[in-house]
Short mmCIF file of C-alpha atoms (C1' of nucleotides) in Angstrom, two decimals:
data_model
loop_
_atom_site.label_atom_id
_atom_site.label_comp_id
_atom_site.label_asym_id
_atom_site.label_seq_id
_atom_site.Cartn_x
_atom_site.Cartn_y
_atom_site.Cartn_z
CA MET A 1 -12.64 9.23 -54.92
CA THR A 2 -14.43 8.86 -51.61
CA LEU A 3 -15.17 5.69 -49.72
CA SER A 4 -18.70 4.44 -50.42
CA PRO A 5 -20.89 3.03 -47.62
CA ALA A 6 -21.20 -0.06 -49.80
CA ASP A 7 -17.45 -0.65 -49.32
CA LEU A 8 -17.61 -0.79 -45.53
CA PRO A 9 -18.23 -4.56 -45.21
CA ALA A 10 -15.24 -5.32 -47.45
CA VAL A 11 -12.99 -2.92 -45.58
CA ARG A 12 -14.10 -4.36 -42.25
CA GLY A 13 -13.42 -7.90 -43.49
CA ALA A 14 -9.98 -7.03 -44.84
CA LEU A 15 -9.05 -5.32 -41.58
CA LEU A 16 -10.09 -8.26 -39.39
CA ALA A 17 -8.46 -10.81 -41.69
CA TRP A 18 -5.22 -8.84 -41.47
CA PHE A 19 -5.51 -8.67 -37.69
CA ASP A 20 -6.07 -12.40 -37.36
CA ARG A 21 -2.85 -12.91 -39.32
CA ALA A 22 -0.64 -10.04 -38.14
CA GLY A 23 -2.03 -8.82 -34.80
CA ARG A 24 0.58 -8.26 -32.13
CA PRO A 25 0.97 -10.74 -29.25
CA LEU A 26 1.01 -8.31 -26.34
CA PRO A 27 1.30 -9.32 -22.66
CA TRP A 28 -2.12 -7.95 -21.73
CA ARG A 29 -3.81 -9.84 -24.56
CA VAL A 30 -4.45 -12.95 -22.47
CA GLY A 31 -7.76 -14.78 -22.21
CA PRO A 32 -10.46 -15.18 -24.85
CA GLU A 33 -11.32 -12.47 -27.39
CA GLY A 34 -13.78 -10.09 -25.73
CA GLY A 35 -13.18 -11.74 -22.35
CA ARG A 36 -9.71 -10.61 -21.38
CA ASP A 37 -8.57 -10.16 -17.77
CA PRO A 38 -10.12 -6.78 -16.87
CA TYR A 39 -7.37 -5.82 -14.39
CA ARG A 40 -4.58 -6.37 -16.89
CA VAL A 41 -6.49 -4.62 -19.68
CA TRP A 42 -7.33 -1.65 -17.46
CA VAL A 43 -3.73 -1.22 -16.23
CA SER A 44 -2.36 -1.54 -19.76
CA GLU A 45 -4.80 1.00 -21.19
CA VAL A 46 -3.98 3.59 -18.55
CA LEU A 47 -0.28 2.93 -19.02
CA LEU A 48 -0.63 3.43 -22.76
CA GLN A 49 -2.33 6.82 -22.53
CA GLN A 50 0.04 9.08 -24.50
CA THR A 51 2.73 6.41 -24.17
CA GLN A 52 4.08 4.21 -26.95
CA VAL A 53 3.54 0.47 -26.70
CA ALA A 54 7.23 -0.47 -26.57
CA ARG A 55 7.67 1.73 -23.56
CA GLY A 56 4.36 0.84 -21.93
CA GLN A 57 5.24 -2.84 -22.14
CA VAL A 58 8.30 -2.37 -19.90
CA TYR A 59 6.26 -0.57 -17.27
CA PHE A 60 3.43 -3.07 -17.57
CA GLU A 61 5.69 -5.96 -16.57
CA ARG A 62 7.15 -3.93 -13.72
CA PHE A 63 3.70 -2.87 -12.51
CA MET A 64 2.14 -6.32 -12.67
CA THR A 65 5.06 -7.81 -10.75
CA ALA A 66 4.65 -5.21 -8.00
CA PHE A 67 0.83 -5.35 -7.97
CA PRO A 68 -0.41 -8.69 -9.41
CA THR A 69 -4.03 -8.07 -8.43
CA VAL A 70 -6.33 -5.11 -7.95
CA GLN A 71 -6.42 -5.98 -4.25
CA ALA A 72 -2.63 -5.73 -4.07
CA LEU A 73 -2.78 -2.36 -5.81
CA ALA A 74 -5.46 -1.05 -3.47
CA ASP A 75 -3.53 -2.23 -0.41
CA ALA A 76 -0.23 -0.64 -1.48
CA PRO A 77 0.83 2.80 -0.27
CA ILE A 78 0.72 5.50 -2.96
CA GLU A 79 4.49 5.91 -2.63
CA ALA A 80 4.99 2.33 -3.84
CA VAL A 81 2.67 2.90 -6.79
CA LEU A 82 4.51 6.06 -7.82
CA LYS A 83 7.84 4.25 -7.42
CA ALA A 84 6.69 1.60 -9.91
CA TRP A 85 5.58 4.41 -12.23
CA GLU A 86 8.81 6.40 -11.82
CA GLY A 87 10.04 7.82 -15.13
CA CYS A 88 6.88 7.00 -17.05
CA GLY A 89 5.40 10.49 -16.89
CA TYR A 90 1.87 11.85 -16.43
CA TYR A 91 1.87 10.77 -12.81
CA ALA A 92 -1.81 11.60 -12.29
CA ARG A 93 -2.37 8.28 -14.09
CA ALA A 94 -0.69 6.41 -11.23
CA ARG A 95 -2.52 8.39 -8.58
CA ASN A 96 -5.87 7.77 -10.28
CA LEU A 97 -5.10 4.08 -10.81
CA HIS A 98 -4.48 3.72 -7.09
CA ARG A 99 -7.64 5.62 -6.17
CA ALA A 100 -9.73 3.60 -8.63
CA ALA A 101 -8.34 0.34 -7.24
CA GLY A 102 -9.85 1.29 -3.89
CA VAL A 103 -13.23 1.85 -5.52
CA ILE A 104 -13.05 -1.49 -7.35
CA VAL A 105 -12.17 -3.38 -4.18
CA ARG A 106 -15.20 -1.86 -2.43
CA GLU A 107 -17.73 -1.96 -5.28
CA GLY A 108 -16.48 -4.71 -7.55
CA MET A 109 -14.97 -4.76 -11.04
CA PRO A 110 -17.05 -2.71 -13.51
CA THR A 111 -18.73 -4.70 -16.28
CA THR A 112 -19.95 -1.91 -18.57
CA TYR A 113 -18.70 1.20 -20.36
CA GLU A 114 -20.58 3.45 -17.93
CA GLY A 115 -19.16 1.57 -14.97
CA TRP A 116 -15.58 1.98 -16.17
CA ARG A 117 -16.15 5.58 -17.22
CA ALA A 118 -17.09 6.50 -13.63
CA LEU A 119 -13.61 5.61 -12.31
CA PRO A 120 -10.98 8.33 -11.91
CA GLY A 121 -8.52 8.38 -14.82
CA VAL A 122 -10.88 6.48 -17.12
CA GLY A 123 -12.14 8.67 -19.97
CA PRO A 124 -14.10 7.86 -23.13
CA TYR A 125 -11.21 6.04 -24.79
CA THR A 126 -10.17 3.84 -21.87
CA ALA A 127 -13.75 2.98 -20.92
CA ALA A 128 -14.51 1.89 -24.49
CA ALA A 129 -11.28 -0.10 -24.69
CA VAL A 130 -11.76 -2.03 -21.44
CA ALA A 131 -15.49 -2.55 -22.02
CA SER A 132 -14.88 -4.01 -25.48
CA LEU A 133 -11.74 -6.04 -24.71
CA ALA A 134 -12.68 -7.41 -21.31
CA CYS A 135 -16.50 -7.25 -21.26
CA GLY A 136 -17.30 -7.84 -24.92
CA GLU A 137 -19.32 -4.63 -25.12
CA ALA A 138 -19.87 -3.11 -28.59
CA ARG A 139 -17.97 0.18 -28.25
CA ALA A 140 -15.67 1.60 -30.93
CA VAL A 141 -12.58 3.28 -29.47
CA ASN A 142 -11.33 6.65 -30.65
CA ASP A 143 -7.62 7.27 -30.12
CA GLY A 144 -4.71 8.68 -32.09
CA ASN A 145 -4.36 5.54 -34.21
CA VAL A 146 -8.05 5.39 -35.06
CA ARG A 147 -8.02 9.08 -35.95
CA ARG A 148 -5.08 8.70 -38.32
CA VAL A 149 -6.28 5.46 -39.99
CA LEU A 150 -9.77 6.82 -40.62
CA ALA A 151 -8.58 10.27 -41.72
CA ARG A 152 -6.44 8.60 -44.37
CA LEU A 153 -9.01 6.04 -45.40
CA HIS A 154 -11.58 8.80 -46.00
CA GLY A 155 -9.11 11.49 -47.11
CA GLU A 156 -10.03 13.91 -44.34
CA ARG A 157 -7.33 16.43 -43.40
CA GLN A 158 -9.14 18.02 -40.45
CA PRO A 159 -11.00 15.21 -38.64
CA THR A 160 -12.98 16.34 -35.60
CA GLN A 161 -13.55 14.00 -32.68
CA THR A 162 -17.23 13.72 -33.62
CA TRP A 163 -16.32 12.84 -37.19
CA VAL A 164 -13.81 10.19 -36.12
CA GLN A 165 -16.28 8.56 -33.73
CA ALA A 166 -18.95 8.44 -36.45
CA ARG A 167 -16.54 6.85 -38.95
CA ALA A 168 -15.36 4.34 -36.33
CA ASP A 169 -18.93 3.46 -35.40
CA GLU A 170 -19.97 2.79 -39.00
CA LEU A 171 -16.95 0.60 -39.71
CA PHE A 172 -17.19 -1.19 -36.35
CA ASP A 173 -17.93 -4.93 -36.19
CA PRO A 174 -20.36 -5.59 -33.31
CA ALA A 175 -19.71 -9.30 -33.70
CA ARG A 176 -16.05 -8.82 -32.67
CA PRO A 177 -15.81 -5.64 -30.59
CA GLY A 178 -12.44 -6.30 -28.99
CA ALA A 179 -10.79 -7.64 -32.13
CA PHE A 180 -12.01 -4.71 -34.22
CA ASN A 181 -10.62 -2.13 -31.80
CA GLU A 182 -7.30 -3.92 -31.48
CA ALA A 183 -7.14 -4.27 -35.27
CA VAL A 184 -7.48 -0.55 -36.01
CA MET A 185 -4.95 0.34 -33.34
CA ASP A 186 -2.46 -2.30 -34.47
CA LEU A 187 -2.77 -1.08 -38.04
CA GLY A 188 -2.20 2.50 -36.96
CA ALA A 189 0.77 1.60 -34.77
CA THR A 190 2.60 -0.77 -37.13
CA THR A 191 1.56 0.06 -40.69
CA CYS A 192 -0.39 3.31 -40.94
CA THR A 193 2.34 5.18 -39.04
CA PRO A 194 2.51 8.99 -38.78
CA LYS A 195 5.56 9.90 -40.89
CA THR A 196 6.28 7.06 -43.34
CA PRO A 197 3.28 4.74 -43.61
CA LYS A 198 3.95 1.27 -45.05
CA CYS A 199 1.16 1.45 -47.63
CA GLY A 200 2.64 -1.49 -49.52
CA GLU A 201 1.71 -3.76 -46.61
CA CYS A 202 -1.67 -2.22 -45.84
CA PRO A 203 -4.80 -4.39 -46.16
CA LEU A 204 -6.90 -1.26 -46.77
CA GLN A 205 -4.81 0.20 -49.58
CA ALA A 206 -7.44 -0.48 -52.27
CA TRP A 207 -9.95 1.77 -50.49
CA CYS A 208 -7.59 4.40 -49.08
CA THR A 209 -8.15 7.95 -50.32
CA ALA A 210 -4.90 9.22 -48.80
CA PHE A 211 -2.90 6.49 -50.58
CA ALA A 212 -4.60 7.38 -53.85
CA SER A 213 -3.61 11.02 -53.37
CA GLY A 214 0.06 10.05 -53.39
CA TYR A 215 0.70 11.84 -50.09
CA PRO A 216 -0.70 9.58 -47.34
CA ALA A 217 1.47 11.22 -44.66
CA ALA A 218 -0.33 14.54 -45.29
CA PHE A 219 -3.40 13.11 -43.56
CA PRO A 220 -4.40 14.27 -41.03
CA ALA A 221 -2.86 17.76 -40.94
CA PRO A 222 -0.46 18.38 -38.01
CA LYS A 223 -2.03 19.89 -34.92
CA GLU A 224 -1.20 23.38 -33.72
CA ARG A 225 0.93 23.21 -30.63
CA ALA A 226 1.42 25.60 -27.74
CA ALA A 227 4.79 27.30 -27.43
CA VAL A 228 7.30 25.93 -24.95
CA ARG A 229 7.70 28.23 -21.96
CA GLU A 230 11.12 28.87 -20.44
CA ILE A 231 11.39 28.44 -16.67
CA HIS A 232 14.34 29.02 -14.36
CA ALA A 233 14.57 27.52 -10.90
CA VAL A 234 17.16 26.85 -8.21
CA ALA A 235 17.52 23.74 -6.05
CA LEU A 236 19.53 22.73 -3.03
CA LEU A 237 21.27 19.37 -2.71
CA LEU A 238 21.65 18.88 1.03
CA GLY A 239 23.46 15.58 1.38
CA ASP A 240 24.77 13.47 -1.48
CA ALA A 241 23.50 11.39 -4.38
CA ARG A 242 22.54 8.55 -2.05
CA GLU A 243 20.97 10.38 0.87
CA ALA A 244 19.57 13.88 0.56
CA VAL A 245 16.84 16.22 1.73
CA LEU A 246 13.78 15.49 -0.42
CA GLU A 247 10.42 17.24 -0.54
CA ARG A 248 7.10 15.92 -1.77
CA ARG A 249 5.90 17.88 -4.76
CA GLU A 250 2.35 19.17 -4.48
CA GLY A 251 0.01 20.22 -7.25
CA SER A 252 -0.35 18.92 -10.78
CA LEU A 253 3.28 19.30 -11.90
CA LEU A 254 5.03 16.06 -10.90
CA GLY A 255 2.56 15.91 -8.03
CA GLY A 256 3.21 13.16 -5.50
CA LEU A 257 6.82 12.63 -6.56
CA MET A 258 9.75 13.50 -4.33
CA GLY A 259 12.44 15.95 -5.41
CA LEU A 260 15.19 18.31 -4.33
CA PRO A 261 13.89 21.39 -2.50
CA ASN A 262 13.57 24.16 -5.07
CA GLU A 263 12.22 27.61 -5.82
CA VAL A 264 11.19 29.08 -9.13
CA VAL A 265 13.05 32.26 -10.12
CA ARG A 266 10.21 34.72 -10.48
CA GLU A 267 9.78 37.39 -13.13
CA GLY A 268 12.32 40.20 -12.62
CA GLU A 269 14.05 38.29 -9.83
CA THR A 270 17.71 37.24 -9.68
CA PRO A 271 18.63 33.57 -9.10
CA GLU A 272 20.52 34.70 -5.98
CA LYS A 273 17.33 36.08 -4.52
CA ALA A 274 15.45 32.83 -5.17
CA LEU A 275 18.33 30.84 -3.69
CA ALA A 276 18.32 32.97 -0.54
CA ARG A 277 14.59 32.41 -0.17
CA LEU A 278 15.10 28.67 -0.55
CA ALA A 279 17.95 28.49 1.97
CA GLU A 280 16.00 30.48 4.52
CA ARG A 281 12.92 28.32 4.11
CA LEU A 282 14.99 25.20 4.79
CA GLY A 283 17.20 26.66 7.48
CA ALA A 284 20.24 25.68 5.41
CA SER A 285 23.42 27.37 4.22
CA VAL A 286 24.75 27.34 0.65
CA THR A 287 28.29 26.12 0.04
CA GLY A 288 28.59 26.37 -3.72
CA GLU A 289 27.13 25.77 -7.18
CA LEU A 290 27.10 22.23 -8.54
CA GLY A 291 25.86 23.08 -12.02
CA THR A 292 22.76 23.46 -14.17
CA VAL A 293 20.54 20.80 -15.71
CA THR A 294 17.83 21.32 -18.32
CA HIS A 295 14.66 19.36 -18.74
CA THR A 296 12.04 19.60 -21.45
CA MET A 297 8.46 18.58 -20.69
CA THR A 298 6.43 19.17 -23.86
CA HIS A 299 5.04 22.49 -22.75
CA ARG A 300 7.93 23.96 -20.82
CA HIS A 301 11.72 24.05 -20.83
CA LEU A 302 13.14 24.03 -17.32
CA ASN A 303 16.61 25.30 -16.38
CA LEU A 304 17.50 24.16 -12.87
CA THR A 305 20.67 25.43 -11.19
CA VAL A 306 21.69 23.17 -8.34
CA TYR A 307 23.68 24.26 -5.29
CA GLY A 308 25.29 22.24 -2.53
CA GLY A 309 24.63 23.18 1.09
CA LEU A 310 24.66 22.26 4.75
CA GLY A 311 21.99 21.87 7.40
CA GLY A 312 18.28 21.73 6.77
CA PRO A 313 15.72 18.98 7.47
CA PRO A 314 16.58 15.29 7.85
CA ARG A 315 17.85 13.43 4.80
CA SER A 316 16.21 10.37 3.28
CA ARG A 317 17.34 7.54 1.07
CA VAL A 318 17.15 8.56 -2.60
CA SER A 319 16.68 5.00 -3.86
CA ASP A 320 13.47 4.59 -1.86
CA ALA A 321 11.81 7.68 -3.33
CA ALA A 322 9.97 8.13 -6.61
CA LEU A 323 11.75 10.94 -8.48
CA SER A 324 11.23 12.59 -11.83
CA ARG A 325 13.92 12.47 -14.49
CA LEU A 326 14.64 16.08 -13.65
CA ASP A 327 15.71 15.24 -10.11
CA HIS A 328 17.76 12.29 -11.26
CA LYS A 329 19.65 14.66 -13.54
CA ALA A 330 20.12 17.11 -10.67
CA LEU A 331 21.47 14.36 -8.41
CA GLY A 332 23.81 13.32 -11.21
CA LEU A 333 25.63 16.62 -10.74
CA TRP A 334 26.94 15.25 -7.44
CA GLU A 335 28.73 12.39 -9.19
CA ARG A 336 30.25 14.74 -11.72
CA ARG A 337 31.46 16.93 -8.89
CA GLN A 338 33.29 13.91 -7.43
CA ASP A 339 34.76 13.13 -10.84
CA SER A 340 36.12 16.64 -11.29
CA LEU A 341 37.67 16.62 -7.84
CA PHE A 342 39.33 13.31 -8.66
CA ALA A 343 40.53 14.56 -12.03
CA GLY A 344 42.00 17.68 -10.48
CA ALA A 345 43.82 15.83 -7.71
"C1'" DA B 1 -13.01 24.61 -26.30
"C1'" DA B 2 -8.51 25.14 -24.59
"C1'" DG B 3 -4.59 24.36 -21.84
"C1'" DG B 4 -1.86 21.59 -18.52
"C1'" DC B 5 0.28 17.37 -17.76
"C1'" DG B 6 6.31 13.58 -18.81
"C1'" DG B 7 9.26 11.54 -21.23
"C1'" DG B 8 10.96 9.39 -25.17
"C1'" DG B 9 10.77 7.26 -30.07
"C1'" DA B 10 10.94 8.07 -35.07
"C1'" DA B 11 12.40 10.54 -39.00
"C1'" DT C 1 14.46 19.72 -34.90
"C1'" DT C 2 9.43 18.47 -35.20
"C1'" DC C 3 5.63 15.53 -34.44
"C1'" DC C 4 3.49 12.16 -32.00
"C1'" DC C 5 2.33 8.56 -28.61
"C1'" DA C 6 -4.07 2.90 -27.15
"C1'" DG C 7 -5.86 10.59 -23.22
"C1'" DC C 8 -7.76 12.69 -19.00
"C1'" DC C 9 -8.97 16.49 -16.11
"C1'" DT C 10 -9.77 21.25 -15.07
"C1'" DT C 11 -11.10 25.78 -16.34
#
DNA sequence: AAGGCGGGGAA
DNA sequence: TTCCCAGCCTT
């Protein structure tokens, strides 16, 4: 039983009626439908890239308090932007947001899909979302929610991006671009959930091929995922949990954040060798091992052994720096060291 | 087209 | 544990 083109108007109507009744009141949904505040919508969409709404909401409030306007964001130092983003992950988003704010201040707020798409950190999804929600442009978004809702509705186990976009476009309501996009995403996030969809509450149940199959959660099929690589590294804590030597991380991995000086233990190398290299680079001496912390980051599993030491470059205040969770764990070893000394006394 | 890029929630 | 999250950028 496949969905007929003749059913599309009824499905569209049921979806929008459900949204008008059960849509979520989110903090960036302010202003008229199709005419929302572009700055708030843009920030929220970037924040929500690969980040669940409940989590994104916390960072949204924090971010808007720190940078209430695009001018404030453009004027802020990148360190302050990363500090507001601390712990949220995918830090290139914060760096791009800051860069794009500079462009907007110089050239004005974009008013079209193409205009948004030209900004750093704004891809097809985000451009379509902001253009529809804030500019009223007729663009159907294509994200993880849309993919899952449409795969189930049509009973497609292996939906390609092209296929999803075509299905979204044909179901789209050009009369209510923003509402339609929010409706599909709300349905995917609250009802048509990945593991245990609440089909009993779904306004599209009557047309849903996956529901009819009896196994809605089997659509779409799980994606193949890359293996997690194991990485060993050593770090030096020169100072204490409050003030320590910190280095700015370069490159794509946690780029822009501060962290304890560290060296990766290379293939066929002993940790001692890597530690010696690290100490020499810093002009520091090692006093002892504080412990090991582990950190998993989707694609790699990091084992970081932390040592205490003396000397090295000037220390800086930890609370002023933007650190990854990994470095917060490493600094936590200092407190545990104090505890064990106290317990043994 | 494929792989890198954080961190956490849900089941 | 496994899978996924209002994806984007680089190769």
